[in-house]
Short mmCIF file of C-alpha atoms in Angstrom, two decimals:
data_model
loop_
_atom_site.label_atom_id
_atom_site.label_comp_id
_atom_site.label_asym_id
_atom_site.label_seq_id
_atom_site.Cartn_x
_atom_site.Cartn_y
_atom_site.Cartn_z
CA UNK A 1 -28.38 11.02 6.88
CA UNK A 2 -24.37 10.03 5.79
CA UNK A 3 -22.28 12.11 8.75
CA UNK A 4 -19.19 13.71 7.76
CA UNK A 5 -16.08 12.48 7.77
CA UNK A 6 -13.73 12.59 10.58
CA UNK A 7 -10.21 12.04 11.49
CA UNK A 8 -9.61 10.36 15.05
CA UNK A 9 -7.96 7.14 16.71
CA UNK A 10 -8.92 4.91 14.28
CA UNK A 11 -8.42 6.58 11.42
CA UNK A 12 -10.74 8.27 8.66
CA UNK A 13 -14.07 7.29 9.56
CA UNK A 14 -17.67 8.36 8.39
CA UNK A 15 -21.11 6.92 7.94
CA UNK A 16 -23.30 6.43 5.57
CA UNK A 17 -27.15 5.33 5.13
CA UNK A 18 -27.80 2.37 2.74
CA UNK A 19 -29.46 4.17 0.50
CA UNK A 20 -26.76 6.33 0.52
CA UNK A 21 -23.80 3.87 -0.63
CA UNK A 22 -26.27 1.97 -3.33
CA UNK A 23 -26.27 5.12 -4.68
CA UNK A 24 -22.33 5.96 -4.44
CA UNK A 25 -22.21 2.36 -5.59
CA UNK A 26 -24.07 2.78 -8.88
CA UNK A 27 -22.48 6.25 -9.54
CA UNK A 28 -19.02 4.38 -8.99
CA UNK A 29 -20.43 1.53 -11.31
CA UNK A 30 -21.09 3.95 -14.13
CA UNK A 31 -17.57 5.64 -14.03
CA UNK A 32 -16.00 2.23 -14.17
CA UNK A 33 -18.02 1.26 -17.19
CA UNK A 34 -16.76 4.54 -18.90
CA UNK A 35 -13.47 3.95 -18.45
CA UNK A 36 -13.35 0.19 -19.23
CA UNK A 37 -10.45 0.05 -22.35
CA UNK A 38 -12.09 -0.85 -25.31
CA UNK A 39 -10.85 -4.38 -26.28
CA UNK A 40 -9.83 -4.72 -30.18
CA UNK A 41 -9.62 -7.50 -32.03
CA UNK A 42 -6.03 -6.41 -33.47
CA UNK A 43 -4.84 -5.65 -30.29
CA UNK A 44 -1.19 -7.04 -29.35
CA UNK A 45 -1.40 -9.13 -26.26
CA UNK A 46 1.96 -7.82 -25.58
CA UNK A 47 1.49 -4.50 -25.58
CA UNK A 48 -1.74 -4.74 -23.44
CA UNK A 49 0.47 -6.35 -20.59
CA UNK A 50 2.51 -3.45 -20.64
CA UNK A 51 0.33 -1.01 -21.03
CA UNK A 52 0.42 0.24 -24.58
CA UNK A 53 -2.85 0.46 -26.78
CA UNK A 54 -1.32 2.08 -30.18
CA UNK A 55 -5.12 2.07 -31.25
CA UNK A 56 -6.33 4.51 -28.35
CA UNK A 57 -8.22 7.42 -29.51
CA UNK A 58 -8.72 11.18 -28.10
CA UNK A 59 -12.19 10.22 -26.08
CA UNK A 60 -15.36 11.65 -27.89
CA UNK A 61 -17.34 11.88 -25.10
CA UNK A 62 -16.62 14.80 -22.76
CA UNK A 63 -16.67 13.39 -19.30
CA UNK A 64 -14.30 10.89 -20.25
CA UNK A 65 -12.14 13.30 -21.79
CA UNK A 66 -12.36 15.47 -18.48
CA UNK A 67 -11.35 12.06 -16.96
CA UNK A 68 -7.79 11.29 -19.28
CA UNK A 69 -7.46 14.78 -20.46
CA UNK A 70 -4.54 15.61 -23.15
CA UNK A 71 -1.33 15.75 -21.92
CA UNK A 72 -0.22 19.10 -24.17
CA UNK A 73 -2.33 22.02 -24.14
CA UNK A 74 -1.95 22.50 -28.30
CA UNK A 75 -0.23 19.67 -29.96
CA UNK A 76 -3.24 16.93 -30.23
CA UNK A 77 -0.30 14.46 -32.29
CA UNK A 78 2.05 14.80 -29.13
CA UNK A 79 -0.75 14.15 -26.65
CA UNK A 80 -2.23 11.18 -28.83
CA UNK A 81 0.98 9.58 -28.69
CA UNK A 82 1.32 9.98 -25.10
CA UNK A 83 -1.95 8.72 -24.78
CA UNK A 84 -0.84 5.42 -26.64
CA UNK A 85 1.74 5.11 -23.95
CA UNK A 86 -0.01 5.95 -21.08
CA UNK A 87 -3.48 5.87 -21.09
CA UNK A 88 -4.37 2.19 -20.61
CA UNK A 89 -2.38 2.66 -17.21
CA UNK A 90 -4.18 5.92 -16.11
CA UNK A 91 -7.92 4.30 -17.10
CA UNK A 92 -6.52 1.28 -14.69
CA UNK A 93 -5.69 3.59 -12.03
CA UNK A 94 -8.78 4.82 -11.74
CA UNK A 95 -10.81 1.62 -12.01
CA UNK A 96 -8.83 0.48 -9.16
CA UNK A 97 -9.31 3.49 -6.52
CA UNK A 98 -13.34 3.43 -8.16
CA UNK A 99 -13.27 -0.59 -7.39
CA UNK A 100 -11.64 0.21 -3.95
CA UNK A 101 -14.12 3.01 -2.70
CA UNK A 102 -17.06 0.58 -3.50
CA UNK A 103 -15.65 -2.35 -1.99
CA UNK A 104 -15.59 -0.33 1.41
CA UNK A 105 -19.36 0.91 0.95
CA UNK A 106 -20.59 -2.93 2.32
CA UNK A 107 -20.94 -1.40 6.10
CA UNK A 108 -22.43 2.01 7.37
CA UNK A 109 -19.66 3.26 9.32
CA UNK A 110 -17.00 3.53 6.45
CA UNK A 111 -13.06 3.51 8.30
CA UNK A 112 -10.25 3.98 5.97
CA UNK A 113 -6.42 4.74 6.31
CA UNK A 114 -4.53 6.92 4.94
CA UNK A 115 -4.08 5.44 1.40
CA UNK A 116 -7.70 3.76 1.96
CA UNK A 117 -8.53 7.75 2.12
CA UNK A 118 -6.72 8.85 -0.87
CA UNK A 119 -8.50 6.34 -3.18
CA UNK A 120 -11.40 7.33 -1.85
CA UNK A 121 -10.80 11.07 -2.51
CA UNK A 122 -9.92 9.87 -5.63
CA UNK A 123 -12.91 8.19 -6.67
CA UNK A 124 -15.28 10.92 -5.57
CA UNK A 125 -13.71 13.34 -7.54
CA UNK A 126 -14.07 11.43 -10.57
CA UNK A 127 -17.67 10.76 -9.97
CA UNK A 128 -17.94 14.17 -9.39
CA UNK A 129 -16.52 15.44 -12.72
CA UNK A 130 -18.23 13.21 -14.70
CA UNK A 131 -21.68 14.72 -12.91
CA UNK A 132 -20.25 17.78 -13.51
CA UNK A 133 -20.33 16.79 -17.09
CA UNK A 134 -23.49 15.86 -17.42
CA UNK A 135 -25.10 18.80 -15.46
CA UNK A 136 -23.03 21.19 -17.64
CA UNK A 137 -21.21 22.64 -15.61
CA UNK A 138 -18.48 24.80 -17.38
CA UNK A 139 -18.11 28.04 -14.86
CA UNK A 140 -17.87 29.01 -11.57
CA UNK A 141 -21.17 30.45 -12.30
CA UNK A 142 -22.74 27.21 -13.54
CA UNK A 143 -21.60 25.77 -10.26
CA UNK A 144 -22.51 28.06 -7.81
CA UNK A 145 -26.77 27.81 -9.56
CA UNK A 146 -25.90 24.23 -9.15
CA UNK A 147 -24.93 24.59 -5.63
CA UNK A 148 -28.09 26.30 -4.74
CA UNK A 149 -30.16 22.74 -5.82
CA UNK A 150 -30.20 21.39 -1.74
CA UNK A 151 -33.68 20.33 -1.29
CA UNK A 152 -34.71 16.89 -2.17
CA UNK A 153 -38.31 17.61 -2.74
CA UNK A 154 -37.87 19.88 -5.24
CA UNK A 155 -36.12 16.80 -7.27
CA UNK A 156 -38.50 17.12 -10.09
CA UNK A 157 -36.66 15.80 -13.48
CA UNK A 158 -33.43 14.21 -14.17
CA UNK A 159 -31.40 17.45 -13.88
CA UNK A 160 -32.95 18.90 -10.20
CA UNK A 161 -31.44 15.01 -9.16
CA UNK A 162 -28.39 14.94 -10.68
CA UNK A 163 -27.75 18.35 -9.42
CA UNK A 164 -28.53 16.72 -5.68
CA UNK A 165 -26.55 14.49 -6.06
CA UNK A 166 -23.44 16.04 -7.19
CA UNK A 167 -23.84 18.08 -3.83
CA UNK A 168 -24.46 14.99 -2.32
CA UNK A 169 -20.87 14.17 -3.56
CA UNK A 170 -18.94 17.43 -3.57
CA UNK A 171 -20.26 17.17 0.76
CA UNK A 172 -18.99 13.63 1.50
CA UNK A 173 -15.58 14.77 -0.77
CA UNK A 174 -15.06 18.04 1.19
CA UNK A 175 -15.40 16.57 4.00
CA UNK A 176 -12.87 13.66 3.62
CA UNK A 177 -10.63 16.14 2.66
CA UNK A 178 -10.91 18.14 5.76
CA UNK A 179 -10.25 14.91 7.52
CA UNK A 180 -6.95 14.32 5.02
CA UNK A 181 -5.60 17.62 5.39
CA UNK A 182 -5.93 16.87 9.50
CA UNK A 183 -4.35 13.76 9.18
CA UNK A 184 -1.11 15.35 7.35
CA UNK A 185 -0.94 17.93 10.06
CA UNK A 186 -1.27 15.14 12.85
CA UNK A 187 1.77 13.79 11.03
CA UNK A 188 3.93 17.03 10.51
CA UNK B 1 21.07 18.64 -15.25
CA UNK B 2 20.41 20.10 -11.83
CA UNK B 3 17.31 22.00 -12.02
CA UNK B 4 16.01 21.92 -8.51
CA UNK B 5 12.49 20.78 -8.67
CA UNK B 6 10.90 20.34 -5.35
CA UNK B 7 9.99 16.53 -6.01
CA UNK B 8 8.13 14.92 -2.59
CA UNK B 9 8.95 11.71 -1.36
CA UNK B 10 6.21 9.93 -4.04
CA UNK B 11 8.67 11.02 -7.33
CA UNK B 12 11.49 10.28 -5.50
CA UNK B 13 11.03 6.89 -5.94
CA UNK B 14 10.85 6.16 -9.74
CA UNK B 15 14.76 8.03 -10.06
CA UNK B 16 16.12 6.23 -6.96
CA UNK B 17 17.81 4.16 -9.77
CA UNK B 18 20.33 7.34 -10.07
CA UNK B 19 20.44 6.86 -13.79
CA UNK B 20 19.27 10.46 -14.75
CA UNK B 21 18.12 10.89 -18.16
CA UNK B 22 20.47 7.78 -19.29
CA UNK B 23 18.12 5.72 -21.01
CA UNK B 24 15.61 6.87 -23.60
CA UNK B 25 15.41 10.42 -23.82
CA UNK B 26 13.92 11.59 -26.98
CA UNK B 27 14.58 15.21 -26.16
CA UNK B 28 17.85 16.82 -24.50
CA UNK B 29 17.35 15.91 -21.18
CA UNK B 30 18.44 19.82 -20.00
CA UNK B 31 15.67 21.71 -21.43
CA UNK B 32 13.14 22.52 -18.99
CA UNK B 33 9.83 21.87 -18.80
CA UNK B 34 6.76 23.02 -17.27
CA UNK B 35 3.83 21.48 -15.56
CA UNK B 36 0.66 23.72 -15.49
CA UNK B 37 -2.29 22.65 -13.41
CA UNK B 38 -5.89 24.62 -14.90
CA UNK B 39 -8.80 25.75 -13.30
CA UNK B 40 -12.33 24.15 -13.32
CA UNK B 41 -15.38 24.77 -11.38
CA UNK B 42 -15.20 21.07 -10.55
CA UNK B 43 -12.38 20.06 -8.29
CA UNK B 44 -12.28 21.34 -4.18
CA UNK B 45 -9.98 23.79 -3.57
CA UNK B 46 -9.25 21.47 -0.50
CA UNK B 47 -8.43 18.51 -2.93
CA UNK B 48 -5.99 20.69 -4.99
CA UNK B 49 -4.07 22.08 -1.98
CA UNK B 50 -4.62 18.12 -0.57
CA UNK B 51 -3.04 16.92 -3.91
CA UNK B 52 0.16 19.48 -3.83
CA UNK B 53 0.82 18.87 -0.40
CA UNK B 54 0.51 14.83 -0.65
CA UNK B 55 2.08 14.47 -3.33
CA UNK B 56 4.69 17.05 -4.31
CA UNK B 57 5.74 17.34 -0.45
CA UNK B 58 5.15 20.90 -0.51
CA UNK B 59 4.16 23.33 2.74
CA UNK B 60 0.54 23.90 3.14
CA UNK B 61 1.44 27.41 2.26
CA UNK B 62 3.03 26.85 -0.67
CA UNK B 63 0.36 24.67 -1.54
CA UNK B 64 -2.49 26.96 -0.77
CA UNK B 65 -0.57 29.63 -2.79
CA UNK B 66 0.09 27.45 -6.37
CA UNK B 67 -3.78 26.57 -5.72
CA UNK B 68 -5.10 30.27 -5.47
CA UNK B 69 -2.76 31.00 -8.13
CA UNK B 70 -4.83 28.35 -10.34
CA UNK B 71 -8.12 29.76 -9.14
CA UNK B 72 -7.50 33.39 -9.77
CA UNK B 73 -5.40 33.15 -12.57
CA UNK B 74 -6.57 30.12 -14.41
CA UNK B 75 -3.29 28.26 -14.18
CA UNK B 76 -0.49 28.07 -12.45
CA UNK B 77 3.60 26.20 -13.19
CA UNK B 78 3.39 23.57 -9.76
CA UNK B 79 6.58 21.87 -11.29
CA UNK B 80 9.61 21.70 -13.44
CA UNK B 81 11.83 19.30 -14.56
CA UNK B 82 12.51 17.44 -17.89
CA UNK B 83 9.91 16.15 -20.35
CA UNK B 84 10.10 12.64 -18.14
CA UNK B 85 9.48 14.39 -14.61
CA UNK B 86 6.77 16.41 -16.17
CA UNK B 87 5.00 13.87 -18.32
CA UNK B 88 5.29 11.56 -15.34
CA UNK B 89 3.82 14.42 -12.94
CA UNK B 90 0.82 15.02 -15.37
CA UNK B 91 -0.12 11.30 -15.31
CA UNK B 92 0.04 12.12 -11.70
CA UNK B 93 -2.48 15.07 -11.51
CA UNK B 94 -4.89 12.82 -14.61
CA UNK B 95 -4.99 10.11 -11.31
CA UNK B 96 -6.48 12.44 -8.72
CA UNK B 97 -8.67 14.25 -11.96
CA UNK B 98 -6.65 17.42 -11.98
CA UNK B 99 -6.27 18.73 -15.14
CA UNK B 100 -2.82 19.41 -15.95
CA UNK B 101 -0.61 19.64 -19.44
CA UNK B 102 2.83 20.16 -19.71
CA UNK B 103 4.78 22.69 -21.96
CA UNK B 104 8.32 23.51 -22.42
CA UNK B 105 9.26 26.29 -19.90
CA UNK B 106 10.14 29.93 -22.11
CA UNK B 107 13.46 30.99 -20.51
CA UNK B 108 15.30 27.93 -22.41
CA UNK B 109 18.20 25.64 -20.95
CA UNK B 110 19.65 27.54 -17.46
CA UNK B 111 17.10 30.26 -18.10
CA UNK B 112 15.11 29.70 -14.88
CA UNK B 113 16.74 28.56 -12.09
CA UNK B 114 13.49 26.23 -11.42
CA UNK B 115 12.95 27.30 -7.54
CA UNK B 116 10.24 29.38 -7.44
CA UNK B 117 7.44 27.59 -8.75
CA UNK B 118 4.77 29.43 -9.64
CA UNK B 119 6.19 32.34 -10.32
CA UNK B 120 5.16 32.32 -13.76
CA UNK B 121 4.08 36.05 -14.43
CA UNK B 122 5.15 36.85 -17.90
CA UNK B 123 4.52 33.24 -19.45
CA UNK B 124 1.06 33.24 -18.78
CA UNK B 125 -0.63 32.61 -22.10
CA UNK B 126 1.77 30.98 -24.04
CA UNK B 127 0.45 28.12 -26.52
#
């Protein structure tokens, strides 16, 4: 069983079993893949160094619109245009703290620094909302019947797992945090 | 152009330059603008005090407050500042997967004095 994360001498630390972080790894893997940029043919070279993709679209599917959400609450031609500007740079944000998290998931014992800690946080959050996504979860209500999916022989179908494993996550996410929030008071 | 937005040391750093609002503003650079942070059922409330503290620089209190505002209420103002600081904020909040818009603030130019973040009884449902 993965132990909690703590914060201590050497930093952030925690530990995971191996099935554990080939799991975390192909969650981490599937985020990544959703938020690839799609590559068009008419795309300016130019503009791709600097970040601009004038052909970016509002997402279609949900969890990747959860993931690079509109940037104005009504005005879909303000946030489109925002997204031109921005949203190449956001998906590559992402990608890197995903890329990051699973790069340190080669050993059990998982040590991380500060900003090591932040990507991680990062990165389990979006794996997290893109379960979320997928398991439906739209209330506080959905979540808490969610929440009450903790026993892994009862995994039965597709949605029993997926709802173990987002509590699998949400655990190993609180728990960092706890760790982060006693690392800023060590430093305060 | 002095609204006092409690920026932490992160947004410090992209207007060390000291050229405020010189280049490419599209809109007057004095009219205030609001970034609103929204509830989901997804994200820790640990993470969103985490992400307010970390990033904006504010007090754990504070911090705890804007994100039981959010819970509670739905939303919650975390930050003003011009379109820029906003828009720049938001992209931000997308990073760590909190789910945040901005909007221009109601009071107008001078309006609010900016402080009290959060404080945004009375605006609640606009657009």
């Amino acid at each position: 069983m993965a132990k909690a994360f703590k914060y201590g001498l050497k930093g952030i630390t925690g530990f995971l079993e191996p099935a554990e972080r080939d799991m975390l790894r192909s969650l981490i893997d599937d985020v990544i893949s959703m938020l690839q940029p799609a590559e068009h043919a008419s795309q300016d070279p130019l503009a791709a160094l600097i970040g601009l993709d004038m052909d970016v679209q509002e997402p279609t599917d949900r969890a990747v619109k959860r993931l690079l959400p509109n940037v104005m609450k009504n005005d879909d031609g303000a946030s489109l245009e925002f997204r031109q500007l921005t949203e190449r740079s956001l998906r590559e944000t992402k990608i890197g703290a995903l890329r990051a998290a699973a790069l340190d998931l080669d050993k059990d014992e998982v040590v991380l620094t500060a900003e090591g800690a932040r990507l991680w946080s990062m990165a389990l959050n979006d794996v997290r909302l893109v379960l979320a996504e997928r398991l439906d979860i739209r209330d506080e209500e959905d979540a808490e019947h969610v929440h009450l999916m903790q026993d892994w022989s009862q995994a039965e179908d597709v949605e029993s797992y997926l709802a173990l494993v987002y509590n699998f996550t949400t655990w190993l996410q609180e728990s960092l945090v706890q760790a982060m929030l006693q690392s800023l008071d060590a430093k305060a | 152009m002095t609204l006092s937005v409690a920026l932490g040391p992160d947004t410090q750093e992209g207007t060390r330059t000291g050229t405020v609002a010189s280049t490419d503003s599209l809109t007057a650079p004095d009219i205030p603008w609001n970034l609103v942070i929204w509830n989901d059922p997804v994200n820790l409330m640990s993470y969103v005090s985490y992400v307010f503290q970390s990033y904006f620089g504010y007090s754990e209190s504070k911090a705890n407050r804007l994100m039981m505002e959010v819970h509670k209420k739905g939303r919650s103002i975390v930050a003003h500042g011009s379109k820029e600081q906003v828009e720049r904020h938001a992209v931000a909040m997308h990073g760590f997967g909190l789910w945040a818009t901005v909007e221009k603030a109601s009071g107008g130019p001078g309006g609010n004095s900016g402080k009290s973040a959060g404080s945004g009884q009375g605006k609640g449902k606009r657009g």
